[in-house]
């Protein structure tokens, strides 16, 4: 994923400048990124994903805090609020932190940190619910505990694309709007092509992709990415403060003038 996007604002084009990312500080981008890093350091310092001396099997921490249908249905509802703070390895963490910071920094130009955080939590929980619902309905959906913030991050990223649909990626000659559609379509196709789902033709296609790219391709939660991106893309208008109409502004001005005259 390319991490630079040029603003299509006319003044920026005239100046030939790139829109600056948010500086580190007391904001959602910084606090969220630091929280993910600290949590991962603590987890890795206490044994990491796999227990010491074991050939396989996840640590009890991931079983308790990672997201599964079996866990939530048995009363472990907290998994919906914990799974996206954990990551499987350093590569997983670094990629998610970069994209999280980038997405929050972009959205910070139009939304407050509190609204960005609410959006991230809503998308993470919503996409997590869709993921475990699929686990309950389809036997072929992997039952391993789900960890990682990529669902919420995909929602933030596509929310930004929805706000700036005409923007162009630095190295990809497509608009943000078309890139968002491409991400959603690709994620949906990869999910339905999961070999374990057994969907005719699509499973064969997925098997061919495994032979070409390796089994790791379908260890990724493509449904989470699709649902997170879709939720962020369609729900972003609801996270803006209510804008005043011209009539409301005129009425407020008239009221203030009347009050001023009475004084």
PDB file of C-alpha atoms in Angstrom:
ATOM      1  CA  UNK A   1       0.000   0.000   0.000  1.00  0.00           C
ATOM      2  CA  UNK A   2       1.399   3.390  -0.989  1.00  0.00           C
ATOM      3  CA  UNK A   3       1.341   5.834   1.900  1.00  0.00           C
ATOM      4  CA  UNK A   4       1.415   9.241   0.184  1.00  0.00           C
ATOM      5  CA  UNK A   5      -1.532  10.968  -1.361  1.00  0.00           C
ATOM      6  CA  UNK A   6      -1.493  14.363  -2.990  1.00  0.00           C
ATOM      7  CA  UNK A   7      -4.227  16.823  -2.248  1.00  0.00           C
ATOM      8  CA  UNK A   8      -6.272  17.881  -5.258  1.00  0.00           C
ATOM      9  CA  UNK A   9      -6.774  21.318  -3.703  1.00  0.00           C
ATOM     10  CA  UNK A  10      -5.884  23.964  -6.272  1.00  0.00           C
ATOM     11  CA  UNK A  11      -3.672  25.980  -3.937  1.00  0.00           C
ATOM     12  CA  UNK A  12      -1.635  22.873  -3.089  1.00  0.00           C
ATOM     13  CA  UNK A  13      -1.167  22.084  -6.776  1.00  0.00           C
ATOM     14  CA  UNK A  14      -0.005  25.610  -7.462  1.00  0.00           C
ATOM     15  CA  UNK A  15       2.515  25.471  -4.640  1.00  0.00           C
ATOM     16  CA  UNK A  16       3.586  21.941  -5.592  1.00  0.00           C
ATOM     17  CA  UNK A  17       3.466  20.903  -1.943  1.00  0.00           C
ATOM     18  CA  UNK A  18       2.333  17.700  -0.291  1.00  0.00           C
ATOM     19  CA  UNK A  19      -0.262  17.716   2.453  1.00  0.00           C
ATOM     20  CA  UNK A  20       1.588  17.379   5.743  1.00  0.00           C
ATOM     21  CA  UNK A  21       0.846  14.524   8.086  1.00  0.00           C
ATOM     22  CA  UNK A  22      -0.096  15.243  11.677  1.00  0.00           C
ATOM     23  CA  UNK A  23       2.847  15.902  13.981  1.00  0.00           C
ATOM     24  CA  UNK A  24       3.270  13.495  16.915  1.00  0.00           C
ATOM     25  CA  UNK A  25       1.547  14.752  20.038  1.00  0.00           C
ATOM     26  CA  UNK A  26      -1.568  14.362  22.137  1.00  0.00           C
ATOM     27  CA  UNK A  27      -3.779  13.104  19.323  1.00  0.00           C
ATOM     28  CA  UNK A  28      -5.480   9.907  18.189  1.00  0.00           C
ATOM     29  CA  UNK A  29      -2.762   9.014  15.658  1.00  0.00           C
ATOM     30  CA  UNK A  30       0.050   9.167  18.218  1.00  0.00           C
ATOM     31  CA  UNK A  31      -1.768   7.730  21.231  1.00  0.00           C
ATOM     32  CA  UNK A  32      -3.242   4.809  19.282  1.00  0.00           C
ATOM     33  CA  UNK A  33       0.075   3.950  17.640  1.00  0.00           C
ATOM     34  CA  UNK A  34       1.988   4.107  20.921  1.00  0.00           C
ATOM     35  CA  UNK A  35      -0.659   1.965  22.648  1.00  0.00           C
ATOM     36  CA  UNK A  36      -0.351  -0.762  19.995  1.00  0.00           C
ATOM     37  CA  UNK A  37       3.453  -0.726  20.240  1.00  0.00           C
ATOM     38  CA  UNK A  38       3.491  -0.875  24.051  1.00  0.00           C
ATOM     39  CA  UNK A  39       0.961  -3.722  24.124  1.00  0.00           C
ATOM     40  CA  UNK A  40       2.992  -5.691  21.590  1.00  0.00           C
ATOM     41  CA  UNK A  41       6.237  -5.128  23.495  1.00  0.00           C
ATOM     42  CA  UNK A  42       4.589  -6.403  26.685  1.00  0.00           C
ATOM     43  CA  UNK A  43       3.195  -9.456  24.891  1.00  0.00           C
ATOM     44  CA  UNK A  44       6.501 -10.273  23.200  1.00  0.00           C
ATOM     45  CA  UNK A  45       8.469  -9.785  26.417  1.00  0.00           C
ATOM     46  CA  UNK A  46       6.261 -12.338  28.161  1.00  0.00           C
ATOM     47  CA  UNK A  47       6.642 -15.050  25.544  1.00  0.00           C
ATOM     48  CA  UNK A  48       5.131 -13.756  22.309  1.00  0.00           C
ATOM     49  CA  UNK A  49       2.452 -15.535  20.344  1.00  0.00           C
ATOM     50  CA  UNK A  50       3.611 -19.094  20.972  1.00  0.00           C
ATOM     51  CA  UNK A  51       4.474 -20.486  24.419  1.00  0.00           C
ATOM     52  CA  UNK A  52       8.121 -21.249  25.105  1.00  0.00           C
ATOM     53  CA  UNK A  53       9.148 -24.806  24.320  1.00  0.00           C
ATOM     54  CA  UNK A  54       5.927 -25.674  22.509  1.00  0.00           C
ATOM     55  CA  UNK A  55       5.748 -26.758  18.899  1.00  0.00           C
ATOM     56  CA  UNK A  56       2.335 -25.269  18.336  1.00  0.00           C
ATOM     57  CA  UNK A  57      -0.730 -23.782  19.920  1.00  0.00           C
ATOM     58  CA  UNK A  58      -1.505 -20.186  20.740  1.00  0.00           C
ATOM     59  CA  UNK A  59      -0.815 -18.671  24.122  1.00  0.00           C
ATOM     60  CA  UNK A  60      -3.796 -18.474  26.444  1.00  0.00           C
ATOM     61  CA  UNK A  61      -3.583 -14.681  26.176  1.00  0.00           C
ATOM     62  CA  UNK A  62      -4.479 -14.818  22.492  1.00  0.00           C
ATOM     63  CA  UNK A  63      -7.153 -17.430  23.100  1.00  0.00           C
ATOM     64  CA  UNK A  64      -8.760 -15.182  25.724  1.00  0.00           C
ATOM     65  CA  UNK A  65      -8.336 -11.833  23.961  1.00  0.00           C
ATOM     66  CA  UNK A  66      -8.345 -12.821  20.295  1.00  0.00           C
ATOM     67  CA  UNK A  67     -11.736 -12.826  18.560  1.00  0.00           C
ATOM     68  CA  UNK A  68     -13.679 -16.008  17.778  1.00  0.00           C
ATOM     69  CA  UNK A  69     -17.339 -16.928  17.494  1.00  0.00           C
ATOM     70  CA  UNK A  70     -16.878 -19.635  20.092  1.00  0.00           C
ATOM     71  CA  UNK A  71     -15.393 -17.138  22.545  1.00  0.00           C
ATOM     72  CA  UNK A  72     -18.058 -14.453  22.163  1.00  0.00           C
ATOM     73  CA  UNK A  73     -20.935 -16.947  22.142  1.00  0.00           C
ATOM     74  CA  UNK A  74     -19.632 -18.443  25.395  1.00  0.00           C
ATOM     75  CA  UNK A  75     -19.700 -15.045  27.104  1.00  0.00           C
ATOM     76  CA  UNK A  76     -16.273 -13.602  26.290  1.00  0.00           C
ATOM     77  CA  UNK A  77     -17.797 -10.435  24.839  1.00  0.00           C
ATOM     78  CA  UNK A  78     -14.676  -8.454  25.733  1.00  0.00           C
ATOM     79  CA  UNK A  79     -12.951 -10.059  22.744  1.00  0.00           C
ATOM     80  CA  UNK A  80     -14.751  -7.552  20.511  1.00  0.00           C
ATOM     81  CA  UNK A  81     -12.901  -4.756  22.331  1.00  0.00           C
ATOM     82  CA  UNK A  82      -9.479  -6.417  22.745  1.00  0.00           C
ATOM     83  CA  UNK A  83      -8.658  -8.302  19.560  1.00  0.00           C
ATOM     84  CA  UNK A  84      -7.627  -5.246  17.540  1.00  0.00           C
ATOM     85  CA  UNK A  85      -4.965  -4.151  20.065  1.00  0.00           C
ATOM     86  CA  UNK A  86      -2.992  -7.395  19.644  1.00  0.00           C
ATOM     87  CA  UNK A  87      -0.737  -8.362  16.724  1.00  0.00           C
ATOM     88  CA  UNK A  88       0.839 -11.611  15.621  1.00  0.00           C
ATOM     89  CA  UNK A  89       4.384 -10.439  14.927  1.00  0.00           C
ATOM     90  CA  UNK A  90       6.514  -7.334  14.424  1.00  0.00           C
ATOM     91  CA  UNK A  91       5.812  -7.125  10.694  1.00  0.00           C
ATOM     92  CA  UNK A  92       2.077  -7.243  11.336  1.00  0.00           C
ATOM     93  CA  UNK A  93       2.399  -4.528  13.970  1.00  0.00           C
ATOM     94  CA  UNK A  94       4.641  -2.186  11.955  1.00  0.00           C
ATOM     95  CA  UNK A  95       2.384  -2.260   8.886  1.00  0.00           C
ATOM     96  CA  UNK A  96      -0.734  -1.599  10.946  1.00  0.00           C
ATOM     97  CA  UNK A  97       0.891   1.204  12.974  1.00  0.00           C
ATOM     98  CA  UNK A  98       2.046   2.966   9.797  1.00  0.00           C
ATOM     99  CA  UNK A  99      -1.384   2.752   8.174  1.00  0.00           C
ATOM    100  CA  UNK A 100      -3.173   3.670  11.414  1.00  0.00           C
ATOM    101  CA  UNK A 101      -1.047   6.777  11.906  1.00  0.00           C
ATOM    102  CA  UNK A 102      -1.406   7.762   8.262  1.00  0.00           C
ATOM    103  CA  UNK A 103      -5.189   7.335   8.232  1.00  0.00           C
ATOM    104  CA  UNK A 104      -5.691   9.199  11.523  1.00  0.00           C
ATOM    105  CA  UNK A 105      -3.390  12.000  10.385  1.00  0.00           C
ATOM    106  CA  UNK A 106      -5.348  12.452   7.161  1.00  0.00           C
ATOM    107  CA  UNK A 107      -8.706  12.433   8.919  1.00  0.00           C
ATOM    108  CA  UNK A 108      -7.425  14.871  11.555  1.00  0.00           C
ATOM    109  CA  UNK A 109      -7.771  17.669   8.960  1.00  0.00           C
ATOM    110  CA  UNK A 110     -11.565  17.367   9.178  1.00  0.00           C
ATOM    111  CA  UNK A 111     -12.333  15.385  12.351  1.00  0.00           C
ATOM    112  CA  UNK A 112     -11.332  15.705  15.992  1.00  0.00           C
ATOM    113  CA  UNK A 113      -9.275  12.977  17.655  1.00  0.00           C
ATOM    114  CA  UNK A 114     -12.300  11.864  19.679  1.00  0.00           C
ATOM    115  CA  UNK A 115     -14.405  11.393  16.542  1.00  0.00           C
ATOM    116  CA  UNK A 116     -11.598   9.491  14.807  1.00  0.00           C
ATOM    117  CA  UNK A 117     -11.300   7.202  17.820  1.00  0.00           C
ATOM    118  CA  UNK A 118     -15.056   6.580  17.861  1.00  0.00           C
ATOM    119  CA  UNK A 119     -14.962   5.790  14.139  1.00  0.00           C
ATOM    120  CA  UNK A 120     -12.051   3.373  14.617  1.00  0.00           C
ATOM    121  CA  UNK A 121     -13.784   1.589  17.499  1.00  0.00           C
ATOM    122  CA  UNK A 122     -17.114   1.407  15.658  1.00  0.00           C
ATOM    123  CA  UNK A 123     -15.510  -0.031  12.519  1.00  0.00           C
ATOM    124  CA  UNK A 124     -13.332  -2.485  14.473  1.00  0.00           C
ATOM    125  CA  UNK A 125     -16.269  -3.808  16.501  1.00  0.00           C
ATOM    126  CA  UNK A 126     -18.623  -3.849  13.507  1.00  0.00           C
ATOM    127  CA  UNK A 127     -16.222  -5.696  11.220  1.00  0.00           C
ATOM    128  CA  UNK A 128     -15.367  -8.071  14.073  1.00  0.00           C
ATOM    129  CA  UNK A 129     -19.058  -8.919  14.497  1.00  0.00           C
ATOM    130  CA  UNK A 130     -19.352  -9.653  10.773  1.00  0.00           C
ATOM    131  CA  UNK A 131     -16.260 -11.869  10.933  1.00  0.00           C
ATOM    132  CA  UNK A 132     -17.536 -14.012  13.805  1.00  0.00           C
ATOM    133  CA  UNK A 133     -21.010 -14.159  12.251  1.00  0.00           C
ATOM    134  CA  UNK A 134     -19.374 -15.695   9.187  1.00  0.00           C
ATOM    135  CA  UNK A 135     -17.600 -18.166  11.480  1.00  0.00           C
ATOM    136  CA  UNK A 136     -20.980 -19.162  12.894  1.00  0.00           C
ATOM    137  CA  UNK A 137     -22.577 -19.610   9.467  1.00  0.00           C
ATOM    138  CA  UNK A 138     -19.766 -21.018   7.295  1.00  0.00           C
ATOM    139  CA  UNK A 139     -17.763 -24.018   8.442  1.00  0.00           C
ATOM    140  CA  UNK A 140     -14.890 -23.095   6.124  1.00  0.00           C
ATOM    141  CA  UNK A 141     -14.048 -19.796   7.836  1.00  0.00           C
ATOM    142  CA  UNK A 142     -10.846 -20.284   9.907  1.00  0.00           C
ATOM    143  CA  UNK A 143     -11.485 -20.748  13.629  1.00  0.00           C
ATOM    144  CA  UNK A 144      -8.124 -19.376  14.805  1.00  0.00           C
ATOM    145  CA  UNK A 145      -8.365 -16.346  17.136  1.00  0.00           C
ATOM    146  CA  UNK A 146      -8.432 -13.135  15.142  1.00  0.00           C
ATOM    147  CA  UNK A 147      -5.989 -10.398  16.168  1.00  0.00           C
ATOM    148  CA  UNK A 148      -4.932  -7.140  14.555  1.00  0.00           C
ATOM    149  CA  UNK A 149      -6.274  -3.651  13.889  1.00  0.00           C
ATOM    150  CA  UNK A 150      -6.453  -3.984  10.104  1.00  0.00           C
ATOM    151  CA  UNK A 151     -10.267  -4.031   9.983  1.00  0.00           C
ATOM    152  CA  UNK A 152     -10.562  -0.714  11.810  1.00  0.00           C
ATOM    153  CA  UNK A 153      -7.633   0.736   9.885  1.00  0.00           C
ATOM    154  CA  UNK A 154      -9.227  -0.231   6.578  1.00  0.00           C
ATOM    155  CA  UNK A 155     -12.324   1.636   7.718  1.00  0.00           C
ATOM    156  CA  UNK A 156     -10.300   4.770   8.526  1.00  0.00           C
ATOM    157  CA  UNK A 157      -8.423   4.577   5.243  1.00  0.00           C
ATOM    158  CA  UNK A 158     -11.517   4.200   3.092  1.00  0.00           C
ATOM    159  CA  UNK A 159     -13.276   6.889   5.124  1.00  0.00           C
ATOM    160  CA  UNK A 160     -10.507   9.253   4.057  1.00  0.00           C
ATOM    161  CA  UNK A 161     -10.821   8.064   0.451  1.00  0.00           C
ATOM    162  CA  UNK A 162     -14.556   8.810   0.630  1.00  0.00           C
ATOM    163  CA  UNK A 163     -13.835  12.353   1.854  1.00  0.00           C
ATOM    164  CA  UNK A 164     -11.258  12.967  -0.878  1.00  0.00           C
ATOM    165  CA  UNK A 165     -12.444  10.819  -3.809  1.00  0.00           C
ATOM    166  CA  UNK A 166     -10.574  12.805  -6.447  1.00  0.00           C
ATOM    167  CA  UNK A 167      -7.172  12.570  -4.790  1.00  0.00           C
ATOM    168  CA  UNK A 168      -4.426  10.679  -6.584  1.00  0.00           C
ATOM    169  CA  UNK A 169      -2.000   8.184  -5.138  1.00  0.00           C
ATOM    170  CA  UNK A 170       1.681   9.013  -5.465  1.00  0.00           C
ATOM    171  CA  UNK A 171       2.748   5.905  -7.402  1.00  0.00           C
ATOM    172  CA  UNK A 172      -0.637   4.527  -8.496  1.00  0.00           C
ATOM    173  CA  UNK A 173      -2.355   6.528 -11.288  1.00  0.00           C
ATOM    174  CA  UNK A 174      -5.899   6.051  -9.980  1.00  0.00           C
ATOM    175  CA  UNK A 175      -8.233   8.197  -7.948  1.00  0.00           C
ATOM    176  CA  UNK A 176      -8.901   7.486  -4.293  1.00  0.00           C
ATOM    177  CA  UNK A 177     -12.492   6.624  -5.180  1.00  0.00           C
ATOM    178  CA  UNK A 178     -11.444   3.951  -7.675  1.00  0.00           C
ATOM    179  CA  UNK A 179      -8.763   2.652  -5.326  1.00  0.00           C
ATOM    180  CA  UNK A 180     -11.368   2.234  -2.580  1.00  0.00           C
ATOM    181  CA  UNK A 181     -13.621   0.276  -4.935  1.00  0.00           C
ATOM    182  CA  UNK A 182     -10.663  -1.865  -6.003  1.00  0.00           C
ATOM    183  CA  UNK A 183      -9.754  -2.660  -2.384  1.00  0.00           C
ATOM    184  CA  UNK A 184     -13.332  -3.652  -1.556  1.00  0.00           C
ATOM    185  CA  UNK A 185     -13.734  -5.815  -4.652  1.00  0.00           C
ATOM    186  CA  UNK A 186     -10.369  -7.524  -4.149  1.00  0.00           C
ATOM    187  CA  UNK A 187     -11.084  -8.238  -0.469  1.00  0.00           C
ATOM    188  CA  UNK A 188     -14.520  -9.660  -1.270  1.00  0.00           C
ATOM    189  CA  UNK A 189     -13.176 -11.859  -4.077  1.00  0.00           C
ATOM    190  CA  UNK A 190     -10.332 -13.171  -1.920  1.00  0.00           C
ATOM    191  CA  UNK A 191     -12.784 -14.081   0.824  1.00  0.00           C
ATOM    192  CA  UNK A 192     -15.164 -16.018  -1.424  1.00  0.00           C
ATOM    193  CA  UNK A 193     -12.147 -17.689  -3.080  1.00  0.00           C
ATOM    194  CA  UNK A 194     -10.968 -19.106   0.265  1.00  0.00           C
ATOM    195  CA  UNK A 195     -10.398 -22.813  -0.559  1.00  0.00           C
ATOM    196  CA  UNK A 196     -11.859 -24.053   2.740  1.00  0.00           C
ATOM    197  CA  UNK A 197     -15.242 -22.479   1.905  1.00  0.00           C
ATOM    198  CA  UNK A 198     -15.663 -24.980  -0.911  1.00  0.00           C
ATOM    199  CA  UNK A 199     -17.446 -22.601  -3.302  1.00  0.00           C
ATOM    200  CA  UNK A 200     -17.413 -24.175  -6.811  1.00  0.00           C
ATOM    201  CA  UNK A 201     -14.887 -22.645  -9.228  1.00  0.00           C
ATOM    202  CA  UNK A 202     -13.886 -19.965  -6.712  1.00  0.00           C
ATOM    203  CA  UNK A 203     -12.264 -22.508  -4.406  1.00  0.00           C
ATOM    204  CA  UNK A 204     -10.300 -23.871  -7.362  1.00  0.00           C
ATOM    205  CA  UNK A 205      -9.197 -20.326  -8.124  1.00  0.00           C
ATOM    206  CA  UNK A 206      -8.165 -19.907  -4.499  1.00  0.00           C
ATOM    207  CA  UNK A 207      -6.197 -23.152  -4.650  1.00  0.00           C
ATOM    208  CA  UNK A 208      -4.327 -21.844  -7.657  1.00  0.00           C
ATOM    209  CA  UNK A 209      -3.490 -18.658  -5.766  1.00  0.00           C
ATOM    210  CA  UNK A 210      -2.185 -20.755  -2.865  1.00  0.00           C
ATOM    211  CA  UNK A 211       0.096 -22.650  -5.255  1.00  0.00           C
ATOM    212  CA  UNK A 212       1.301 -19.348  -6.674  1.00  0.00           C
ATOM    213  CA  UNK A 213       1.569 -17.148  -3.573  1.00  0.00           C
ATOM    214  CA  UNK A 214       1.567 -19.579  -0.658  1.00  0.00           C
ATOM    215  CA  UNK A 215      -0.982 -20.519   2.030  1.00  0.00           C
ATOM    216  CA  UNK A 216      -0.402 -17.274   3.920  1.00  0.00           C
ATOM    217  CA  UNK A 217      -2.685 -15.479   1.452  1.00  0.00           C
ATOM    218  CA  UNK A 218      -5.782 -17.028   3.041  1.00  0.00           C
ATOM    219  CA  UNK A 219      -4.568 -16.693   6.593  1.00  0.00           C
ATOM    220  CA  UNK A 220      -5.430 -13.012   6.175  1.00  0.00           C
ATOM    221  CA  UNK A 221      -8.937 -12.004   7.324  1.00  0.00           C
ATOM    222  CA  UNK A 222     -10.183 -10.731   3.960  1.00  0.00           C
ATOM    223  CA  UNK A 223     -13.787 -10.530   5.150  1.00  0.00           C
ATOM    224  CA  UNK A 224     -12.666  -8.295   8.021  1.00  0.00           C
ATOM    225  CA  UNK A 225     -10.904  -5.989   5.561  1.00  0.00           C
ATOM    226  CA  UNK A 226     -13.926  -5.865   3.262  1.00  0.00           C
ATOM    227  CA  UNK A 227     -16.474  -5.226   6.012  1.00  0.00           C
ATOM    228  CA  UNK A 228     -14.247  -2.719   7.824  1.00  0.00           C
ATOM    229  CA  UNK A 229     -13.555  -0.779   4.641  1.00  0.00           C
ATOM    230  CA  UNK A 230     -17.219  -0.780   3.639  1.00  0.00           C
ATOM    231  CA  UNK A 231     -18.391   0.401   7.068  1.00  0.00           C
ATOM    232  CA  UNK A 232     -15.863   3.239   7.092  1.00  0.00           C
ATOM    233  CA  UNK A 233     -16.645   4.236   3.506  1.00  0.00           C
ATOM    234  CA  UNK A 234     -20.409   4.515   3.944  1.00  0.00           C
ATOM    235  CA  UNK A 235     -20.578   5.770   7.536  1.00  0.00           C
ATOM    236  CA  UNK A 236     -18.095   8.665   7.440  1.00  0.00           C
ATOM    237  CA  UNK A 237     -20.814  11.353   6.816  1.00  0.00           C
ATOM    238  CA  UNK A 238     -22.365  10.493  10.194  1.00  0.00           C
ATOM    239  CA  UNK A 239     -19.185  11.482  12.022  1.00  0.00           C
ATOM    240  CA  UNK A 240     -19.306  15.130  10.997  1.00  0.00           C
ATOM    241  CA  UNK A 241     -20.838  17.795  13.225  1.00  0.00           C
ATOM    242  CA  UNK A 242     -24.208  19.010  12.028  1.00  0.00           C
ATOM    243  CA  UNK A 243     -23.646  21.866   9.584  1.00  0.00           C
ATOM    244  CA  UNK A 244     -25.789  24.989   9.872  1.00  0.00           C
ATOM    245  CA  UNK A 245     -27.933  25.937   6.902  1.00  0.00           C
ATOM    246  CA  UNK A 246     -27.990  29.482   5.503  1.00  0.00           C
ATOM    247  CA  UNK A 247     -31.454  30.020   6.982  1.00  0.00           C
ATOM    248  CA  UNK A 248     -30.224  28.991  10.435  1.00  0.00           C
ATOM    249  CA  UNK A 249     -27.252  31.337  10.205  1.00  0.00           C
ATOM    250  CA  UNK A 250     -29.523  34.251   9.187  1.00  0.00           C
ATOM    251  CA  UNK A 251     -31.925  33.490  12.048  1.00  0.00           C
ATOM    252  CA  UNK A 252     -29.070  33.323  14.578  1.00  0.00           C
ATOM    253  CA  UNK A 253     -27.704  36.627  13.295  1.00  0.00           C
ATOM    254  CA  UNK A 254     -31.108  38.298  13.560  1.00  0.00           C
ATOM    255  CA  UNK A 255     -31.539  37.004  17.101  1.00  0.00           C
ATOM    256  CA  UNK A 256     -28.133  38.317  18.122  1.00  0.00           C
ATOM    257  CA  UNK A 257     -28.955  41.727  16.622  1.00  0.00           C
ATOM    258  CA  UNK A 258     -32.246  41.859  18.539  1.00  0.00           C
ATOM    259  CA  UNK A 259     -30.485  40.993  21.775  1.00  0.00           C
ATOM    260  CA  UNK A 260     -27.852  43.658  21.079  1.00  0.00           C
ATOM    261  CA  UNK A 261     -30.574  46.304  20.512  1.00  0.00           C
ATOM    262  CA  UNK A 262     -32.358  45.407  23.730  1.00  0.00           C
ATOM    263  CA  UNK A 263     -29.123  45.915  25.633  1.00  0.00           C
TER     264      UNK A 263
END
